Short mmCIF file of N, CA and C in Angstrom, two decimals:
data_model
loop_
_atom_site.label_atom_id
_atom_site.label_comp_id
_atom_site.label_asym_id
_atom_site.label_seq_id
_atom_site.Cartn_x
_atom_site.Cartn_y
_atom_site.Cartn_z
N UNK A 1 106.97 111.68 121.16
CA UNK A 1 106.66 111.07 119.86
C UNK A 1 106.05 112.25 118.89
N UNK A 2 106.88 112.53 117.87
CA UNK A 2 106.34 113.43 117.12
C UNK A 2 105.90 112.82 115.72
N UNK A 3 104.53 112.67 115.44
CA UNK A 3 104.00 112.21 114.25
C UNK A 3 104.53 110.83 113.88
N UNK A 4 104.70 109.90 114.75
CA UNK A 4 105.09 108.64 114.44
C UNK A 4 106.52 108.40 114.79
N UNK A 5 107.38 109.46 114.98
CA UNK A 5 108.81 109.51 115.16
C UNK A 5 109.15 109.82 116.56
N UNK A 6 110.12 109.15 117.21
CA UNK A 6 110.47 109.52 118.45
C UNK A 6 111.40 111.02 118.38
N UNK A 7 111.05 111.86 119.24
CA UNK A 7 111.58 113.28 119.09
C UNK A 7 113.13 113.24 119.68
N UNK A 8 114.02 113.45 118.64
CA UNK A 8 115.53 113.16 119.02
C UNK A 8 115.98 113.94 120.12
N UNK A 9 115.33 115.26 120.41
CA UNK A 9 115.64 116.10 121.43
C UNK A 9 115.48 115.49 123.04
N UNK A 10 114.49 114.72 122.83
CA UNK A 10 114.00 114.02 124.26
C UNK A 10 115.09 112.96 124.47
N UNK A 11 115.64 112.16 123.34
CA UNK A 11 116.54 111.40 123.67
C UNK A 11 117.84 112.00 123.88
N UNK A 12 118.45 113.19 123.31
CA UNK A 12 119.44 113.69 123.66
C UNK A 12 119.60 114.28 125.05
N UNK A 13 118.33 114.65 125.75
CA UNK A 13 118.36 114.94 127.25
C UNK A 13 118.93 113.81 128.00
N UNK A 14 118.32 112.67 127.63
CA UNK A 14 118.63 111.50 128.65
C UNK A 14 119.92 110.69 128.10
N UNK A 15 120.79 111.27 127.11
CA UNK A 15 122.05 110.43 126.94
C UNK A 15 123.18 110.70 128.14
N UNK A 16 122.63 111.78 128.94
CA UNK A 16 123.97 112.09 129.91
C UNK A 16 123.67 110.85 131.23
N UNK A 17 122.66 110.09 131.10
CA UNK A 17 122.62 109.22 132.22
C UNK A 17 123.81 108.42 132.40
N UNK A 18 124.36 108.25 133.48
CA UNK A 18 125.67 107.64 133.58
C UNK A 18 125.55 106.08 133.29
N UNK A 19 126.19 105.47 132.65
CA UNK A 19 126.39 104.10 132.17
C UNK A 19 125.18 103.65 131.25
N UNK A 20 124.51 104.67 130.86
CA UNK A 20 123.54 104.23 129.42
C UNK A 20 123.98 104.42 128.32
N UNK A 21 123.79 103.55 127.52
CA UNK A 21 124.09 103.84 126.00
C UNK A 21 122.90 104.52 125.28
N UNK A 22 122.97 105.29 124.18
CA UNK A 22 121.91 105.83 123.69
C UNK A 22 120.81 104.75 122.99
N UNK A 23 121.05 103.50 122.82
CA UNK A 23 120.28 102.45 122.52
C UNK A 23 119.46 102.21 123.69
N UNK A 24 119.83 101.95 124.90
CA UNK A 24 119.13 101.54 126.02
C UNK A 24 118.15 102.88 126.37
N UNK A 25 118.65 104.07 126.44
CA UNK A 25 117.84 105.13 126.78
C UNK A 25 116.56 105.17 125.80
N UNK A 26 116.92 104.94 124.31
CA UNK A 26 115.80 104.78 123.45
C UNK A 26 114.92 103.92 123.79
N UNK A 27 115.09 102.75 124.06
CA UNK A 27 114.22 101.75 124.51
C UNK A 27 113.54 101.82 125.48
N UNK A 28 114.23 102.54 126.74
CA UNK A 28 113.50 103.00 127.98
C UNK A 28 112.56 103.91 127.60
N UNK A 29 113.08 104.89 126.76
CA UNK A 29 111.86 106.04 126.55
C UNK A 29 110.81 105.64 125.84
N UNK A 30 110.94 104.57 124.82
CA UNK A 30 109.68 104.13 123.95
C UNK A 30 108.89 103.20 125.16
N UNK A 31 109.61 102.50 126.00
CA UNK A 31 108.67 101.85 126.86
C UNK A 31 107.82 102.68 127.79
N UNK A 32 108.47 103.69 128.27
CA UNK A 32 107.93 104.68 129.10
C UNK A 32 106.68 105.46 128.57
N UNK A 33 106.88 105.71 127.28
CA UNK A 33 105.95 106.43 126.65
C UNK A 33 104.77 105.53 126.10
N UNK A 34 104.98 104.03 126.16
CA UNK A 34 104.19 103.15 125.77
C UNK A 34 103.73 103.38 124.28
N UNK A 35 104.68 103.64 123.38
CA UNK A 35 104.44 103.85 122.02
C UNK A 35 104.69 102.51 121.38
N UNK A 36 104.21 102.47 119.95
CA UNK A 36 104.59 101.27 119.10
C UNK A 36 105.33 102.12 117.87
N UNK A 37 106.44 101.70 117.54
CA UNK A 37 107.14 102.49 116.54
C UNK A 37 107.61 101.06 115.70
N UNK A 38 107.84 101.40 114.30
CA UNK A 38 108.51 100.32 113.69
C UNK A 38 109.89 100.19 113.80
N UNK A 39 110.52 99.14 113.57
CA UNK A 39 112.13 98.79 113.62
C UNK A 39 112.69 100.06 112.85
N UNK A 40 112.20 100.45 111.78
CA UNK A 40 113.20 101.26 110.86
C UNK A 40 113.09 102.82 111.57
N UNK A 41 111.86 103.00 112.26
CA UNK A 41 111.78 104.27 112.99
C UNK A 41 112.59 104.19 114.34
N UNK A 42 112.62 103.23 114.94
CA UNK A 42 113.53 102.93 116.14
C UNK A 42 114.93 102.99 115.63
N UNK A 43 115.51 102.31 114.66
CA UNK A 43 116.70 102.54 114.14
C UNK A 43 117.05 103.93 113.93
N UNK A 44 116.17 104.64 113.35
CA UNK A 44 116.26 106.20 113.08
C UNK A 44 116.72 106.87 114.35
N UNK A 45 115.82 106.50 115.23
CA UNK A 45 115.95 107.38 116.65
C UNK A 45 117.11 107.01 117.44
N UNK A 46 117.68 105.82 117.15
CA UNK A 46 119.08 105.26 117.68
C UNK A 46 120.08 106.04 116.99
N UNK A 47 120.12 106.24 115.82
CA UNK A 47 121.19 106.81 115.04
C UNK A 47 120.94 108.27 114.67
N UNK A 48 119.92 109.14 115.54
CA UNK A 48 119.83 110.47 115.23
C UNK A 48 120.95 111.44 115.34
N UNK A 49 122.07 111.17 115.99
CA UNK A 49 123.06 111.87 115.90
C UNK A 49 123.65 111.86 114.51
N UNK A 50 123.46 110.86 113.69
CA UNK A 50 124.08 110.72 112.20
C UNK A 50 123.06 111.22 111.20
N UNK A 51 121.79 110.96 111.65
CA UNK A 51 120.73 111.17 110.57
C UNK A 51 119.72 112.28 111.18
N UNK A 52 119.68 113.27 110.89
CA UNK A 52 118.69 114.28 111.15
C UNK A 52 117.25 114.04 110.53
N UNK A 53 116.33 113.90 111.14
CA UNK A 53 114.86 113.74 110.35
C UNK A 53 114.47 115.32 110.06
N UNK A 54 114.12 115.45 108.84
CA UNK A 54 113.76 116.71 108.21
C UNK A 54 112.24 116.73 107.99
N UNK A 55 111.36 115.54 107.99
CA UNK A 55 109.94 115.67 107.91
C UNK A 55 109.42 114.50 108.50
N UNK A 56 108.34 114.48 109.09
CA UNK A 56 107.67 113.41 109.46
C UNK A 56 105.99 113.84 109.87
N UNK A 57 105.23 112.89 109.09
CA UNK A 57 103.86 112.93 108.93
C UNK A 57 102.97 111.76 108.84
N UNK A 58 101.80 112.16 108.63
CA UNK A 58 100.72 111.12 108.61
C UNK A 58 100.38 110.80 107.14
N UNK A 59 100.24 109.43 106.55
CA UNK A 59 99.78 109.19 105.39
C UNK A 59 98.39 108.54 105.39
N UNK A 60 97.74 108.67 106.47
CA UNK A 60 96.35 108.11 106.56
C UNK A 60 96.03 107.74 107.91
N UNK A 61 95.12 106.74 108.25
CA UNK A 61 94.70 106.44 109.60
C UNK A 61 95.90 105.81 110.29
N UNK A 62 96.40 104.88 109.67
CA UNK A 62 97.55 104.02 110.39
C UNK A 62 98.90 104.21 109.75
N UNK A 63 99.15 104.93 109.07
CA UNK A 63 100.52 105.08 108.19
C UNK A 63 101.15 106.51 108.53
N UNK A 64 102.58 106.46 108.71
CA UNK A 64 103.40 107.40 108.86
C UNK A 64 104.62 107.65 107.90
N UNK A 65 105.07 108.89 107.86
CA UNK A 65 106.21 108.74 106.83
C UNK A 65 107.35 109.70 107.70
N UNK A 66 108.46 109.31 107.49
CA UNK A 66 109.62 110.05 108.12
C UNK A 66 110.72 110.17 106.96
N UNK A 67 111.18 111.46 106.86
CA UNK A 67 112.42 111.53 105.93
C UNK A 67 113.49 112.14 106.57
N UNK A 68 114.65 111.51 106.16
CA UNK A 68 115.92 111.94 106.94
C UNK A 68 116.95 112.70 105.90
N UNK A 69 117.79 113.52 106.46
CA UNK A 69 118.67 114.50 105.86
C UNK A 69 119.41 113.67 104.58
N UNK A 70 119.40 112.44 104.58
CA UNK A 70 120.10 111.56 103.66
C UNK A 70 119.04 111.29 102.39
N UNK A 71 117.94 111.80 102.58
CA UNK A 71 116.68 111.61 101.52
C UNK A 71 116.13 110.21 101.51
N UNK A 72 116.20 109.45 102.67
CA UNK A 72 115.51 108.27 102.65
C UNK A 72 114.09 108.44 103.32
N UNK A 73 113.25 108.28 102.75
CA UNK A 73 111.80 108.19 103.17
C UNK A 73 111.47 106.71 103.57
N UNK A 74 110.89 106.72 105.07
CA UNK A 74 110.44 105.42 105.59
C UNK A 74 108.94 105.69 105.56
N UNK A 75 108.10 104.76 105.03
CA UNK A 75 106.57 104.66 105.18
C UNK A 75 106.31 103.49 106.02
N UNK A 76 105.71 103.79 107.21
CA UNK A 76 105.45 102.55 108.36
C UNK A 76 104.02 102.50 108.74
N UNK A 77 103.68 101.37 109.10
CA UNK A 77 102.17 101.32 109.70
C UNK A 77 101.53 100.26 108.88
N UNK A 78 100.18 100.29 108.90
CA UNK A 78 99.48 99.42 108.35
C UNK A 78 98.07 99.82 107.64
N UNK A 79 97.89 99.40 106.51
CA UNK A 79 96.53 99.73 105.62
C UNK A 79 96.97 100.41 104.51
N UNK A 80 96.14 101.10 104.07
CA UNK A 80 96.06 101.92 102.54
C UNK A 80 96.88 103.14 102.87
N UNK A 81 97.74 103.69 101.94
CA UNK A 81 98.05 105.05 101.75
C UNK A 81 97.14 105.77 101.20
N UNK A 82 97.02 106.95 101.99
CA UNK A 82 96.12 108.13 101.24
C UNK A 82 96.65 108.38 100.06
N UNK A 83 95.68 108.77 99.04
CA UNK A 83 95.79 109.45 97.96
C UNK A 83 96.36 110.88 98.06
N UNK A 84 97.25 111.14 96.79
CA UNK A 84 97.83 112.67 96.88
C UNK A 84 99.32 112.50 96.82
N UNK A 85 99.84 113.49 96.26
CA UNK A 85 101.41 113.83 96.26
C UNK A 85 102.16 113.88 97.61
N UNK A 86 102.99 113.13 98.13
CA UNK A 86 104.01 113.23 99.28
C UNK A 86 104.42 114.57 99.48
N UNK A 87 104.63 115.15 100.54
CA UNK A 87 105.47 116.25 100.77
C UNK A 87 106.89 116.06 100.65
N UNK A 88 107.83 117.09 100.37
CA UNK A 88 109.34 117.15 100.24
C UNK A 88 109.73 116.12 99.14
N UNK A 89 109.02 116.01 98.26
CA UNK A 89 109.51 114.69 97.15
C UNK A 89 110.81 115.28 96.62
N UNK A 90 110.96 116.46 96.39
CA UNK A 90 112.12 117.07 95.78
C UNK A 90 113.62 116.32 96.72
N UNK A 91 113.40 115.99 97.98
CA UNK A 91 114.29 115.56 98.59
C UNK A 91 114.56 114.06 98.88
N UNK A 92 113.49 113.41 98.36
CA UNK A 92 113.51 112.03 98.48
C UNK A 92 114.36 111.05 97.34
N UNK A 93 115.13 110.37 97.88
CA UNK A 93 116.32 109.51 97.22
C UNK A 93 115.91 108.13 97.14
N UNK A 94 115.55 107.75 98.29
CA UNK A 94 115.13 106.11 98.50
C UNK A 94 114.12 106.10 99.30
N UNK A 95 113.09 105.24 99.00
CA UNK A 95 111.86 105.13 99.70
C UNK A 95 111.82 103.71 100.23
N UNK A 96 111.48 103.63 101.52
CA UNK A 96 111.45 102.18 101.80
C UNK A 96 109.86 102.14 102.58
N UNK A 97 109.20 101.32 101.89
CA UNK A 97 107.72 101.18 102.17
C UNK A 97 107.69 99.67 103.09
N UNK A 98 107.23 99.87 104.33
CA UNK A 98 107.46 98.81 105.28
C UNK A 98 106.29 97.85 105.15
N UNK A 99 106.50 96.48 105.72
CA UNK A 99 105.48 95.45 105.63
C UNK A 99 104.35 96.13 106.40
N UNK A 100 103.33 95.89 105.92
CA UNK A 100 101.99 96.46 106.74
C UNK A 100 101.20 97.38 105.78
N UNK A 101 101.92 97.96 104.93
CA UNK A 101 101.44 98.92 103.98
C UNK A 101 100.77 98.01 102.72
N UNK A 102 99.41 98.47 102.57
CA UNK A 102 98.60 97.38 101.56
C UNK A 102 98.30 98.16 100.23
N UNK A 103 98.43 99.57 100.06
CA UNK A 103 98.36 100.26 98.90
C UNK A 103 99.39 101.49 98.91
N UNK A 104 99.58 101.90 97.75
CA UNK A 104 100.34 103.10 97.30
C UNK A 104 99.27 103.95 96.87
N UNK A 105 99.29 105.10 97.33
CA UNK A 105 98.24 106.06 96.84
C UNK A 105 98.23 106.76 95.62
N UNK A 106 97.17 107.17 94.93
CA UNK A 106 97.34 107.77 93.42
C UNK A 106 98.33 108.93 93.65
N UNK A 107 99.08 109.15 92.85
CA UNK A 107 100.01 110.21 92.75
C UNK A 107 101.12 110.39 93.89
N UNK A 108 101.24 109.47 94.38
CA UNK A 108 102.13 109.41 95.71
C UNK A 108 103.67 109.91 95.44
N UNK A 109 104.16 109.53 94.43
CA UNK A 109 105.64 109.91 94.23
C UNK A 109 105.54 110.56 92.91
N UNK A 110 104.75 111.03 92.31
CA UNK A 110 104.59 111.77 90.90
C UNK A 110 105.68 112.76 90.75
N UNK A 111 106.45 112.53 89.67
CA UNK A 111 107.47 113.50 89.38
C UNK A 111 108.56 113.78 90.63
N UNK A 112 108.82 112.62 91.18
CA UNK A 112 109.93 112.64 92.21
C UNK A 112 111.05 112.07 91.48
N UNK A 113 111.69 113.08 90.67
CA UNK A 113 112.84 112.87 89.89
C UNK A 113 114.02 112.41 90.62
N UNK A 114 114.38 112.88 91.69
CA UNK A 114 115.49 112.17 92.57
C UNK A 114 115.37 110.97 93.15
N UNK A 115 114.29 110.34 92.92
CA UNK A 115 113.96 108.70 93.41
C UNK A 115 114.76 107.77 92.78
N UNK A 116 115.69 107.26 93.27
CA UNK A 116 116.40 106.09 92.51
C UNK A 116 116.19 104.68 93.15
N UNK A 117 115.59 104.37 94.34
CA UNK A 117 115.35 103.25 94.81
C UNK A 117 114.21 103.17 95.72
N UNK A 118 113.45 102.14 95.44
CA UNK A 118 112.11 101.81 96.20
C UNK A 118 112.26 100.53 96.60
N UNK A 119 111.78 100.20 97.78
CA UNK A 119 111.80 99.00 98.44
C UNK A 119 110.02 98.77 98.83
N UNK A 120 109.55 97.93 98.14
CA UNK A 120 108.08 97.71 98.33
C UNK A 120 107.68 96.23 99.23
N UNK A 121 106.73 96.46 99.99
CA UNK A 121 106.60 95.49 100.99
C UNK A 121 105.87 94.38 100.34
N UNK A 122 106.05 93.05 101.18
CA UNK A 122 105.36 91.82 100.66
C UNK A 122 103.66 92.04 100.97
N UNK A 123 103.34 93.02 102.00
CA UNK A 123 102.02 93.13 102.02
C UNK A 123 101.17 93.90 100.94
N UNK A 124 101.77 94.54 100.09
CA UNK A 124 101.32 95.36 99.07
C UNK A 124 100.47 94.60 97.99
N UNK A 125 99.22 95.08 97.79
CA UNK A 125 98.44 94.63 97.04
C UNK A 125 97.89 95.68 95.54
N UNK A 126 98.14 96.77 95.96
CA UNK A 126 97.80 97.61 95.00
C UNK A 126 98.60 98.92 94.72
N UNK A 127 98.84 99.35 93.40
CA UNK A 127 99.83 100.60 93.24
C UNK A 127 98.79 101.42 92.54
N UNK A 128 98.32 102.59 93.00
CA UNK A 128 97.54 103.65 92.57
C UNK A 128 98.05 104.26 91.08
N UNK A 129 96.93 104.92 90.43
CA UNK A 129 97.11 105.68 89.38
C UNK A 129 98.25 106.65 89.40
N UNK A 130 99.09 106.95 88.56
CA UNK A 130 100.31 107.94 88.75
C UNK A 130 101.26 107.69 89.66
N UNK A 131 101.27 106.82 90.44
CA UNK A 131 101.91 106.76 91.83
C UNK A 131 103.38 106.98 91.75
N UNK A 132 103.81 106.57 90.44
CA UNK A 132 105.50 106.85 90.15
C UNK A 132 105.52 107.40 88.95
N UNK A 133 104.58 107.97 88.44
CA UNK A 133 104.90 108.72 87.06
C UNK A 133 105.80 109.92 87.19
N UNK A 134 106.90 109.87 86.09
CA UNK A 134 107.70 110.72 86.10
C UNK A 134 109.05 110.70 86.97
N UNK A 135 109.19 109.56 87.51
CA UNK A 135 110.31 109.30 88.45
C UNK A 135 111.27 108.67 87.74
N UNK A 136 112.04 109.91 87.04
CA UNK A 136 112.99 109.61 85.97
C UNK A 136 114.33 109.13 86.51
N UNK A 137 114.64 109.04 87.84
CA UNK A 137 115.87 108.39 88.20
C UNK A 137 115.56 106.89 88.66
N UNK A 138 114.53 106.37 88.82
CA UNK A 138 114.24 105.14 89.00
C UNK A 138 114.58 104.14 87.75
N UNK A 139 115.71 103.14 88.22
CA UNK A 139 116.02 102.37 86.98
C UNK A 139 115.40 100.93 87.18
N UNK A 140 115.08 100.61 88.31
CA UNK A 140 114.49 99.19 88.54
C UNK A 140 113.47 99.27 89.78
N UNK A 141 112.49 98.46 89.62
CA UNK A 141 111.31 98.36 90.49
C UNK A 141 111.19 96.65 90.73
N UNK A 142 110.98 96.39 91.84
CA UNK A 142 110.68 94.83 92.17
C UNK A 142 109.49 94.87 92.73
N UNK A 143 108.55 94.06 92.04
CA UNK A 143 107.16 93.96 92.57
C UNK A 143 107.30 92.83 93.51
N UNK A 144 106.55 92.83 94.56
CA UNK A 144 106.35 91.67 95.53
C UNK A 144 105.38 90.66 94.89
N UNK A 145 105.57 89.46 95.18
CA UNK A 145 104.54 88.47 94.96
C UNK A 145 103.40 88.78 95.75
N UNK A 146 102.24 88.73 95.33
CA UNK A 146 100.99 89.20 95.91
C UNK A 146 100.45 90.28 95.56
N UNK A 147 101.10 91.37 94.93
CA UNK A 147 100.46 92.38 94.26
C UNK A 147 99.50 91.96 93.40
N UNK A 148 98.28 92.69 93.39
CA UNK A 148 97.11 92.35 92.43
C UNK A 148 96.92 93.33 91.37
N UNK A 149 97.20 94.59 91.71
CA UNK A 149 96.72 95.74 90.67
C UNK A 149 97.64 96.75 90.58
N UNK A 150 98.05 97.35 89.34
CA UNK A 150 98.66 98.33 89.22
C UNK A 150 97.91 99.46 88.30
N UNK A 151 97.81 100.63 89.00
CA UNK A 151 96.78 101.69 88.30
C UNK A 151 97.36 102.29 86.90
N UNK A 152 96.57 102.88 86.44
CA UNK A 152 97.03 103.69 85.20
C UNK A 152 98.16 104.78 85.21
N UNK A 153 98.88 104.69 84.25
CA UNK A 153 100.17 105.56 84.35
C UNK A 153 101.05 105.51 85.56
N UNK A 154 100.82 104.32 86.18
CA UNK A 154 101.59 104.29 87.40
C UNK A 154 103.08 104.53 87.37
N UNK A 155 103.64 103.96 86.29
CA UNK A 155 105.11 104.13 85.92
C UNK A 155 105.37 104.97 84.67
N UNK A 156 104.57 105.67 84.11
CA UNK A 156 104.64 106.43 82.85
C UNK A 156 105.72 107.19 83.12
N UNK A 157 106.57 107.41 82.13
CA UNK A 157 107.60 108.46 81.95
C UNK A 157 108.71 108.18 82.90
N UNK A 158 108.94 107.07 83.35
CA UNK A 158 110.18 106.58 84.06
C UNK A 158 111.16 106.32 83.17
N UNK A 159 111.93 107.18 82.71
CA UNK A 159 112.68 107.07 81.53
C UNK A 159 114.18 106.32 82.07
N UNK A 160 114.33 106.07 83.29
CA UNK A 160 115.43 105.36 83.32
C UNK A 160 115.08 103.78 83.83
N UNK A 161 113.97 103.35 83.82
CA UNK A 161 113.42 102.10 84.15
C UNK A 161 113.91 101.15 83.01
N UNK A 162 114.69 100.31 83.20
CA UNK A 162 115.18 99.23 82.25
C UNK A 162 114.66 97.97 82.15
N UNK A 163 114.30 97.40 83.09
CA UNK A 163 113.46 96.15 83.18
C UNK A 163 112.60 96.14 84.26
N UNK A 164 111.58 95.03 84.23
CA UNK A 164 110.51 94.94 85.12
C UNK A 164 110.23 93.33 85.16
N UNK A 165 110.02 92.68 86.25
CA UNK A 165 109.55 91.50 86.34
C UNK A 165 108.06 91.49 87.06
N UNK A 166 107.14 91.03 86.48
CA UNK A 166 105.62 91.12 87.09
C UNK A 166 105.37 89.83 87.73
N UNK A 167 105.06 89.84 88.77
CA UNK A 167 104.67 88.52 89.34
C UNK A 167 103.29 88.05 88.97
N UNK A 168 103.22 86.67 89.12
CA UNK A 168 102.14 85.75 88.69
C UNK A 168 100.72 86.34 89.60
N UNK A 169 100.91 86.95 90.52
CA UNK A 169 99.84 87.31 91.41
C UNK A 169 99.14 88.62 90.76
N UNK A 170 99.66 89.13 89.86
CA UNK A 170 99.08 90.46 89.32
C UNK A 170 97.90 90.18 88.37
N UNK A 171 96.65 90.60 88.78
CA UNK A 171 95.36 90.40 88.27
C UNK A 171 95.03 91.50 87.25
N UNK A 172 95.47 92.72 87.57
CA UNK A 172 94.88 93.83 86.77
C UNK A 172 96.08 94.81 86.63
N UNK A 173 96.16 95.41 85.46
CA UNK A 173 97.22 96.43 85.24
C UNK A 173 96.61 97.59 84.11
N UNK A 174 96.65 98.85 84.62
CA UNK A 174 96.09 99.83 84.05
C UNK A 174 96.67 100.23 82.55
N UNK A 175 96.11 101.16 81.97
CA UNK A 175 96.56 101.52 80.61
C UNK A 175 97.59 102.31 80.85
N UNK A 176 98.47 102.30 79.91
CA UNK A 176 99.73 103.16 79.79
C UNK A 176 100.64 103.14 81.09
N UNK A 177 100.69 102.11 81.65
CA UNK A 177 101.35 101.80 83.08
C UNK A 177 103.04 102.14 82.62
N UNK A 178 103.38 101.70 81.64
CA UNK A 178 104.68 101.73 81.25
C UNK A 178 105.00 102.79 80.06
N UNK A 179 104.07 103.44 79.72
CA UNK A 179 104.17 104.35 78.46
C UNK A 179 105.37 105.11 78.77
N UNK A 180 106.08 105.63 77.60
CA UNK A 180 107.20 106.76 77.51
C UNK A 180 108.51 106.16 78.54
N UNK A 181 108.39 104.91 78.82
CA UNK A 181 109.57 104.44 79.50
C UNK A 181 110.61 104.06 78.68
N UNK A 182 111.42 104.93 78.07
CA UNK A 182 112.22 105.03 76.81
C UNK A 182 113.54 104.15 77.23
N UNK A 183 113.76 103.66 78.49
CA UNK A 183 114.99 102.79 78.62
C UNK A 183 114.37 101.41 78.81
N UNK A 184 113.29 101.16 78.93
CA UNK A 184 112.77 99.72 79.21
C UNK A 184 112.98 98.78 78.08
N UNK A 185 113.75 97.69 78.42
CA UNK A 185 114.26 96.65 77.46
C UNK A 185 113.63 95.33 77.70
N UNK A 186 113.10 95.11 79.00
CA UNK A 186 112.74 93.96 79.29
C UNK A 186 111.41 93.86 80.33
N UNK A 187 110.56 93.18 79.75
CA UNK A 187 109.14 92.91 80.69
C UNK A 187 109.03 91.53 80.96
N UNK A 188 109.06 90.97 82.14
CA UNK A 188 108.74 89.39 82.04
C UNK A 188 107.63 89.16 83.29
N UNK A 189 106.96 88.11 82.97
CA UNK A 189 105.80 87.81 83.83
C UNK A 189 106.50 86.56 84.70
N UNK A 190 106.59 86.50 85.94
CA UNK A 190 107.36 85.37 86.49
C UNK A 190 106.32 84.21 87.05
#
């Protein structure tokens, strides 16, 4: 296990076992190592021949991030994401934040201009200040029911953002959250 992701080299050594599929070897390896990985991380390990992991790291006590060569960033685990800008943001095109994550840290995706798609989990209750500020490629964001707070400037200068639907659960919204979103035409509270 390398920072929350299964080491593809270890899997490749086991591929030669007669009669074993790569998926079986992956499952056996995970069981042998007695590790807990998310379904997305396991899928990335199984498909390691097609998707090379370029970065893997920790985002707090119980959260990990894994970025593949296609620009998909998966954030998995449970709890709050640490504050601060994530590594390798110039390469991130898609972010999948899995169930279990409860907050997105301050400045987490700030100025990630190549980010076009974000999947937010149902467990999310807070988005920090400046979290997605300057993500000029993001045209849509779907907020999960259950989110309670969106911080100051969280989506400031997301110039491609065209519409937003805010859930009824939202209790606090910071100032200038959607300032300078020049393409924003529609904002609804559901």
